[in-house]
Short mmCIF file of C-alpha atoms in Angstrom, two decimals:
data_model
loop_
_atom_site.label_atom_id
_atom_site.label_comp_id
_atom_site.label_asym_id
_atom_site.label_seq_id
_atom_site.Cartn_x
_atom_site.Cartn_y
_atom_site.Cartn_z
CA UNK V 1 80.93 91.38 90.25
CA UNK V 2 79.45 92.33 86.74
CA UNK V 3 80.99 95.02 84.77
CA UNK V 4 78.68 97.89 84.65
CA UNK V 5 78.61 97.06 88.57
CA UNK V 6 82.27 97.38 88.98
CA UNK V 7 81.92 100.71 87.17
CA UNK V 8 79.23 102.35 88.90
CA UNK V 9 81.02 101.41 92.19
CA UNK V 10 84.41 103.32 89.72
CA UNK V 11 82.21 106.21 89.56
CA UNK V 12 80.75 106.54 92.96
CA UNK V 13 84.20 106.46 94.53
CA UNK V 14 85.30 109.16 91.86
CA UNK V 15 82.24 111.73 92.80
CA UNK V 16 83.31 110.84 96.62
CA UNK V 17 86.79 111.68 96.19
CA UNK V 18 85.13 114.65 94.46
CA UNK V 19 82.87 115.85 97.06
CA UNK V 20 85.45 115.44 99.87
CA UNK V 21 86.97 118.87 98.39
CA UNK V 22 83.89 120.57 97.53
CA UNK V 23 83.18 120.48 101.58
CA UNK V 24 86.19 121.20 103.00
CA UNK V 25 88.52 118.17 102.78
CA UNK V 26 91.24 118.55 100.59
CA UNK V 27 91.80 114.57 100.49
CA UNK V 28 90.00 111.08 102.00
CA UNK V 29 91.57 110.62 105.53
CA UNK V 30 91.88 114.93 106.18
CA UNK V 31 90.66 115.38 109.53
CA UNK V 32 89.23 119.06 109.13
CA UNK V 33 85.74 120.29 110.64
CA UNK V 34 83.35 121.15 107.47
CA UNK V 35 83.49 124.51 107.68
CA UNK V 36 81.33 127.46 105.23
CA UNK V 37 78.49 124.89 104.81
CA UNK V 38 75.29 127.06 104.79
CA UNK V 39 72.87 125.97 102.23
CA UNK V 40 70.47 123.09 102.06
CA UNK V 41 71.76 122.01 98.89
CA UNK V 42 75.91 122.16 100.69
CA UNK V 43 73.99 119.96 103.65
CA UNK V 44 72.79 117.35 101.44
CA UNK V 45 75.64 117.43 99.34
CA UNK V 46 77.44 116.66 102.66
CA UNK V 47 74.64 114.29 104.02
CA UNK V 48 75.96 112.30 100.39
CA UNK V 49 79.16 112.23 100.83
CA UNK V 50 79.53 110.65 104.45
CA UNK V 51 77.31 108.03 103.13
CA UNK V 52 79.72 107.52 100.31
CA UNK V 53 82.20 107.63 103.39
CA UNK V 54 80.43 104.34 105.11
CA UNK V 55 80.82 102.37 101.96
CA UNK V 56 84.48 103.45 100.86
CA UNK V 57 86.03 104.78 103.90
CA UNK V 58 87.97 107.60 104.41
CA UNK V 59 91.09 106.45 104.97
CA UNK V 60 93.77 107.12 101.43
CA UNK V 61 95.19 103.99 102.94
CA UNK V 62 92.16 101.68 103.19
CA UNK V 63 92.35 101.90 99.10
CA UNK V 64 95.70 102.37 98.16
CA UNK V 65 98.42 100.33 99.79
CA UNK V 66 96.69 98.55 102.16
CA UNK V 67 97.40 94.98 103.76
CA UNK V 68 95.18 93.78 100.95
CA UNK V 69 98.29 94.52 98.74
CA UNK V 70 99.57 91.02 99.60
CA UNK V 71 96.63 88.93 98.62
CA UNK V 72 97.07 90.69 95.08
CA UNK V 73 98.08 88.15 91.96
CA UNK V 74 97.26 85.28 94.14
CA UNK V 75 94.10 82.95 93.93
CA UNK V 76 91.98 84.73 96.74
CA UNK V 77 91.17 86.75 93.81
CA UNK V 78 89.97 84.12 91.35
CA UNK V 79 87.34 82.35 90.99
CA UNK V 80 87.20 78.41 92.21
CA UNK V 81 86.77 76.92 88.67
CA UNK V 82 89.76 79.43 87.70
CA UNK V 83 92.14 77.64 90.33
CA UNK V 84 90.76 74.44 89.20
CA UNK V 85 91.99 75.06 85.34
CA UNK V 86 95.42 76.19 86.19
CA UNK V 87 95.98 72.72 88.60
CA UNK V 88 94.51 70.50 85.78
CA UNK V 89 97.54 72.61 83.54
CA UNK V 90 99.93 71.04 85.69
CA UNK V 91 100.95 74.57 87.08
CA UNK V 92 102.89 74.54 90.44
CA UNK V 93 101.93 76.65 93.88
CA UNK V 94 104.10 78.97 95.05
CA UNK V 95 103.82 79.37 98.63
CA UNK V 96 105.07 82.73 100.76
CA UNK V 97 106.11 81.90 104.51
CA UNK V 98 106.13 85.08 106.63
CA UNK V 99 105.27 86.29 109.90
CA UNK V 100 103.95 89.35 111.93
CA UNK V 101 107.20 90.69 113.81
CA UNK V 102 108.35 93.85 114.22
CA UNK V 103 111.11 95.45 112.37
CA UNK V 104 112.44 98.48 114.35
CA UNK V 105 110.26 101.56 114.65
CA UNK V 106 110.18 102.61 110.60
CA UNK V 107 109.05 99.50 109.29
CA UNK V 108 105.27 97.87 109.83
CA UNK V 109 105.05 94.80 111.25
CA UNK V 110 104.03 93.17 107.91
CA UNK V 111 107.33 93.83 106.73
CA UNK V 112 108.16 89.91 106.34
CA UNK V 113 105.57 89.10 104.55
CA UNK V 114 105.37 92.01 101.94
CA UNK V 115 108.53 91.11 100.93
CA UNK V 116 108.32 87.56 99.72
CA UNK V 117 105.03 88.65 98.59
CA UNK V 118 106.57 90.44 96.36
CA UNK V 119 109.06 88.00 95.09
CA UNK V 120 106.39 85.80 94.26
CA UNK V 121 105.28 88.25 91.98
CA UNK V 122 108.14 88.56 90.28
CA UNK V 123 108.73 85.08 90.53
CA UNK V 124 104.83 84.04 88.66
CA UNK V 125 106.39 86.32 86.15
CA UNK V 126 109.79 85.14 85.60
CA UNK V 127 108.63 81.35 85.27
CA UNK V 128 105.98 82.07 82.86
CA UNK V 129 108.82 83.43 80.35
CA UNK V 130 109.85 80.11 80.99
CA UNK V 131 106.95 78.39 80.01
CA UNK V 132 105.97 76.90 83.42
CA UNK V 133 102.68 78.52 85.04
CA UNK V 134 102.30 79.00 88.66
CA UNK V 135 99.73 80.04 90.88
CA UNK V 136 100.27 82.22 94.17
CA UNK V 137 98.77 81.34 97.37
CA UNK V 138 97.97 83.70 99.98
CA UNK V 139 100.41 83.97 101.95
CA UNK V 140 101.18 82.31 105.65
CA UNK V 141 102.10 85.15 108.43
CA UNK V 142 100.91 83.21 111.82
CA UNK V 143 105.10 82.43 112.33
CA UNK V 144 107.32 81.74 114.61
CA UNK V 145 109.12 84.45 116.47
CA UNK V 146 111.78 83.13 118.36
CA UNK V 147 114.31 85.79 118.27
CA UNK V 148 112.14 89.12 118.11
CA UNK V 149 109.16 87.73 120.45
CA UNK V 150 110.10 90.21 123.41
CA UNK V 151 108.57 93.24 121.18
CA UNK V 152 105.03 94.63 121.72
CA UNK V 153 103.35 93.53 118.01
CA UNK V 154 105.64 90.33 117.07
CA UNK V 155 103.04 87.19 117.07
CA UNK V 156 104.78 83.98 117.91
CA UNK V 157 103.20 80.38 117.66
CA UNK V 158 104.18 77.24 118.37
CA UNK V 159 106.49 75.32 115.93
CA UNK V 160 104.21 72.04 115.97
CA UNK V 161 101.64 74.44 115.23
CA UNK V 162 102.83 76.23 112.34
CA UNK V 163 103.90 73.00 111.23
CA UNK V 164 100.42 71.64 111.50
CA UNK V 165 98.45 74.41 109.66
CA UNK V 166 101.17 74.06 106.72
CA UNK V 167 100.42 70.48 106.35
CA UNK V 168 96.55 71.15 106.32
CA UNK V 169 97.13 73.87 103.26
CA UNK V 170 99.09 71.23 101.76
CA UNK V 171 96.14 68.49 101.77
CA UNK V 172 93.95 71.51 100.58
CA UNK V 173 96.06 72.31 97.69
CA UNK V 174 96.40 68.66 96.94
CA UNK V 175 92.71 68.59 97.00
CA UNK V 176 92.19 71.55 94.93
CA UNK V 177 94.29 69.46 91.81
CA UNK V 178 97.53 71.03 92.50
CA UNK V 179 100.83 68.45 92.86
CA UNK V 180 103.70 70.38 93.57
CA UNK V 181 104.10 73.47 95.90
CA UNK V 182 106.89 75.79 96.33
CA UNK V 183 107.94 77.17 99.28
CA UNK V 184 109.48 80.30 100.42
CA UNK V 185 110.02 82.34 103.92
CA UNK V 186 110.43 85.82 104.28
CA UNK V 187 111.30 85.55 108.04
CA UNK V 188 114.77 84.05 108.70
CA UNK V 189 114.60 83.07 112.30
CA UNK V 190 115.74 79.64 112.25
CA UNK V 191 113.09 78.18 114.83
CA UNK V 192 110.83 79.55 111.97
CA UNK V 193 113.05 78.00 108.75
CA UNK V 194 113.31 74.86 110.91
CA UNK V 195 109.36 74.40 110.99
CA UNK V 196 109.15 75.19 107.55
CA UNK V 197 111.51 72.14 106.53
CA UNK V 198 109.78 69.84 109.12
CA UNK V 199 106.35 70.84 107.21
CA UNK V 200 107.87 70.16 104.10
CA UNK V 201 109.20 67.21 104.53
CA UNK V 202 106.53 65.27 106.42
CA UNK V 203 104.45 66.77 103.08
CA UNK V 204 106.61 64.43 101.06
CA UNK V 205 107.05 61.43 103.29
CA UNK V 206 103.58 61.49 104.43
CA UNK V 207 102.96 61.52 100.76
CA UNK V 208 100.27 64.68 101.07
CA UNK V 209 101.87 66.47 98.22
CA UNK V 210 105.45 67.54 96.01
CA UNK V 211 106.55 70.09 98.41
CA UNK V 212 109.81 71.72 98.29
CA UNK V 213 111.49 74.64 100.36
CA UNK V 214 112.88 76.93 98.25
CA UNK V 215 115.53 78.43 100.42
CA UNK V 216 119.01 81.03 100.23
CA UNK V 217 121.62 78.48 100.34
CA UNK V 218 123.35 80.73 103.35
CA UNK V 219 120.40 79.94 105.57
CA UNK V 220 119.82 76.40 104.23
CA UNK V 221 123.30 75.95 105.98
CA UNK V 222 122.71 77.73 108.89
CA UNK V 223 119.57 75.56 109.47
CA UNK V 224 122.12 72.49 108.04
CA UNK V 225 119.69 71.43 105.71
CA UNK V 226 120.69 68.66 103.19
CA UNK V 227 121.51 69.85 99.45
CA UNK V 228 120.72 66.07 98.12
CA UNK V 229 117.56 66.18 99.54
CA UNK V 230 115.53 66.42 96.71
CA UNK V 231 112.48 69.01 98.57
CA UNK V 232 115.34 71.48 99.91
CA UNK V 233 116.03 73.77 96.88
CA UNK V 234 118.48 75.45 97.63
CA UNK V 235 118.66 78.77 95.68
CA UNK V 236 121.88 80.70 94.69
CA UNK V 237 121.67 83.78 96.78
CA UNK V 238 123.14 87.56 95.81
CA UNK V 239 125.93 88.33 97.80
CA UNK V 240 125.29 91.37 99.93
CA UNK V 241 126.52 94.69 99.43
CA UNK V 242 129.67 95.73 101.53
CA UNK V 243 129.06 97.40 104.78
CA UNK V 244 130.22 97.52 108.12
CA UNK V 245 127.54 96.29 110.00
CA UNK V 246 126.02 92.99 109.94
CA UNK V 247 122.53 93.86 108.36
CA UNK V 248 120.45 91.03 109.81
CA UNK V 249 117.18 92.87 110.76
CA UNK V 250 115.30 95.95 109.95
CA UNK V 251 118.43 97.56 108.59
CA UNK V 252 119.66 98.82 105.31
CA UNK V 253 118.35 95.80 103.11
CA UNK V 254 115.26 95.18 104.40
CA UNK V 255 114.45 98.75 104.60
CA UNK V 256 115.15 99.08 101.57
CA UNK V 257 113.19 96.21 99.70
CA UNK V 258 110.36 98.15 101.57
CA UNK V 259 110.57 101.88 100.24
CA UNK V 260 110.71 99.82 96.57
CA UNK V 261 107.61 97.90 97.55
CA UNK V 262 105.24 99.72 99.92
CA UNK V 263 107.46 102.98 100.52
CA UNK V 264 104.08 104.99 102.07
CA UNK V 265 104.29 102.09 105.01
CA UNK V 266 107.59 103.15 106.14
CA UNK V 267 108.62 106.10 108.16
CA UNK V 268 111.95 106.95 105.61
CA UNK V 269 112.60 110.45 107.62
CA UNK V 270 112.61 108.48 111.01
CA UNK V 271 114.80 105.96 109.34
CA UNK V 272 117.84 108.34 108.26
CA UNK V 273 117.48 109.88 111.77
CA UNK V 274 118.16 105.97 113.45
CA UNK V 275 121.96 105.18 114.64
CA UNK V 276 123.51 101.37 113.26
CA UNK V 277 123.30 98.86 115.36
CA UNK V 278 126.78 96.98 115.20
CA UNK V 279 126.94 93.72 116.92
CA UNK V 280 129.83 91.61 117.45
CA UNK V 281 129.86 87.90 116.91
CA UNK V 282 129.83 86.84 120.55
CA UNK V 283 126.50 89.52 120.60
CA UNK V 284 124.69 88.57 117.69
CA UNK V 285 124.63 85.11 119.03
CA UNK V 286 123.40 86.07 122.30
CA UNK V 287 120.66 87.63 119.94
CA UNK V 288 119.73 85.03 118.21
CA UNK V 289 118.89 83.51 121.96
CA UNK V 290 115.76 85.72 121.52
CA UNK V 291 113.85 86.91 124.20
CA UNK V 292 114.67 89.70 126.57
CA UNK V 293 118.46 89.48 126.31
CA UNK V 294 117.52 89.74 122.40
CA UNK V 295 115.65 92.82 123.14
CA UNK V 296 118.25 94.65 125.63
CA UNK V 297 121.08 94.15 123.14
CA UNK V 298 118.59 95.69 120.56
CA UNK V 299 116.20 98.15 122.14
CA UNK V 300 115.06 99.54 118.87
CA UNK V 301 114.70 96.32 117.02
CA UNK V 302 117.18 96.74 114.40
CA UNK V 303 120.41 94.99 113.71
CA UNK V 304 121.75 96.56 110.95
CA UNK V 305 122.08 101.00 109.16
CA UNK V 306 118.61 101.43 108.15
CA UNK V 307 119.76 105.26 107.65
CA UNK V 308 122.04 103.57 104.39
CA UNK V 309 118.76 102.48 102.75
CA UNK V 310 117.34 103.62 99.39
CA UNK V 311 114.81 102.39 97.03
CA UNK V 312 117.10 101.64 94.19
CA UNK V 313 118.98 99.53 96.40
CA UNK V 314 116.04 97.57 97.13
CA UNK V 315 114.40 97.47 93.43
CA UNK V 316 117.88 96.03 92.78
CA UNK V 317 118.11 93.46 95.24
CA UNK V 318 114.63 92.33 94.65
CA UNK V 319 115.28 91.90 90.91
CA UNK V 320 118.32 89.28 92.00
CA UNK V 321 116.08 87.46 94.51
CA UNK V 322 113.57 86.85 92.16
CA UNK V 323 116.04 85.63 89.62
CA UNK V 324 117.68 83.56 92.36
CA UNK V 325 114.30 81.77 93.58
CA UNK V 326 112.90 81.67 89.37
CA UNK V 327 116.39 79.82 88.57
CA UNK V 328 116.22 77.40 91.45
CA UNK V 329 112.35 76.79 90.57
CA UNK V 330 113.06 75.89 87.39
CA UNK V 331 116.02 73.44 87.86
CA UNK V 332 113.90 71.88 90.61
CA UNK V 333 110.71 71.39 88.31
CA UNK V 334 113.20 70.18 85.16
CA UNK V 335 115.55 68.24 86.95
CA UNK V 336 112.05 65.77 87.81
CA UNK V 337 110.56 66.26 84.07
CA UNK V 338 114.14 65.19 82.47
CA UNK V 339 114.07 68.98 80.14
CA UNK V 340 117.29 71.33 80.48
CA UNK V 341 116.51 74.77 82.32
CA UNK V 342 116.28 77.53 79.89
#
């Protein structure tokens, strides 16, 4: 899109936002009748405005803070011959894992794949200070929801699936010039981790591409991945903050990470209202059989005090994730090349 095209578009949406007041609405999205209208020239200034409606919408949230948010800094929004430069540099792919699942009734259902999004971010950031260049793809949200799959809105596929589709990005990444992705999940069922590390490695022996899987060395040993495996990164993770509930799901930390990052997608005065969920060890593996006994030991979805969450907390956290998955990125990539991490 040429320039003086982006900015007429600019301008158009301003005069919208503008006329949306002028008739009666004090904001896109208000659902008020146009009322006082009278005049041929308040009817066609009217007429011009739901027109400008049709092209922009008139939802605050189709333009600000939409799903879109995760496709932003990664190369759905360059051009071909851009993603074509920044392989030929030698720069590595960085690679979010998530999945549609729901997250109690405060959170959206994108809530595990907003969140590595966002570490990605940070991540593209933190590397670059470090002289290595990355490029983010879009991330991967088709998971698999073993635990949580009981709940109206979480999608679930097939491991061999997921596994499939993962190896056919990695053959078009390979394709596209890049050598060496690096994955990371934002969903920590371990049905899902455990697909992820079958991708990954038949990516390596299969010799499609350098992948690795990037993952918090507390759930590389739950799934009992293998630290000398040279594509299992396995990245130093923050220890979590005191509390006396396990905080697995949709609780303080994760609700949290979302009022930092998308705070208008989550329902915060529902969230202080919602009671902890405190399961015991002999419970929270019956949980993790998934399914309905999953669902009647958690009717509301959350394991974990959502009502303990803040968006400090979560800014904070986030900063030591990305530092956590930047650090292990970095060894990884100079432990091959034979230079010392910075």
């Amino acid at each position: 899109m040429g320039a003086n095209l982006r900015g007429g578009l600019a301008a158009s949406r301003s005069r919208y936002r503008h006329c949306l007041v002028n008739i009666g609405w004090s904001q896109p999205g208000d659902r008020q009748s146009i009322i006082g209208v009278s005049s041929m020239h308040q009817s066609l200034h009217a007429s011009a405005c739901l027109a400008a409606a049709l092209i922009f919408g008139t939802s605050a949230s189709a333009s600000a803070g939409s799903a879109a948010d995760v496709l932003r800094s990664t190369i759905a929004e360059q051009s071909y011959p851009e993603v074509e430069k920044a392989a030929a540099r030698g720069g590595v792919a960085l690679w979010a894992i998530g999945a549609i699942e729901q997250h109690g009734p405060h959170l959206p259902l994108s809530t595990d794949v907003e969140i590595p999004s966002a570490q990605l971010r940070g991540v593209k950031q933190a590397l670059s200070r470090r002289n290595i260049e990355s490029s983010i793809v879009p991330p991967y949200y088709w998971g698999v929801n073993h635990v949580t799959g009981a709940f109206p809105g979480s999608i679930h596929v097939r491991p061999e699936i997921m596994v499939e589709v993962m190896l056919d990005v990695f053959r078009s990444l390979k394709r596209s010039g890049f050598r060496e992705v690096y994955c990371i999940t934002g969903h920590f069922d371990a049905a899902h981790g455990r697909a992820i590390a079958e991708a990954v490695r038949r990516a390596n022996e299969e010799q499609i591409i350098a992948a690795r899987f990037v993952v918090p060395d507390g759930l590389g040993e739950r799934l009992g991945l293998d630290r000398a495996v040279p594509y299992f990164v396995f990245a130093r993770w923050p220890a979590a903050a005191p509390a006396a509930y396990p905080d697995l799901h949709a609780g303080a930390a994760e609700t949290s990470a979302m009022l930092h990052i998308a705070n208008k997608r989550v329902n915060a005065a529902l969230a202080k209202t919602l009671p902890a969920t405190n399961l015991d060890p002999a419970q929270l593996r019956e949980w993790r059989t998934g399914g309905e006994p999953a669902r009647a030991l958690t009717p509301q979805g959350i394991v974990g005090a959502p009502a303990n969450a803040s968006a400090r907390m979560g800014k904070v956290r986030l900063a030591q994730e990305i530092s956590a998955y930047a650090s292990a990125i970095e060894t990884s990539i100079k432990s091959r090349t034979g230079a010392q991490p910075n």
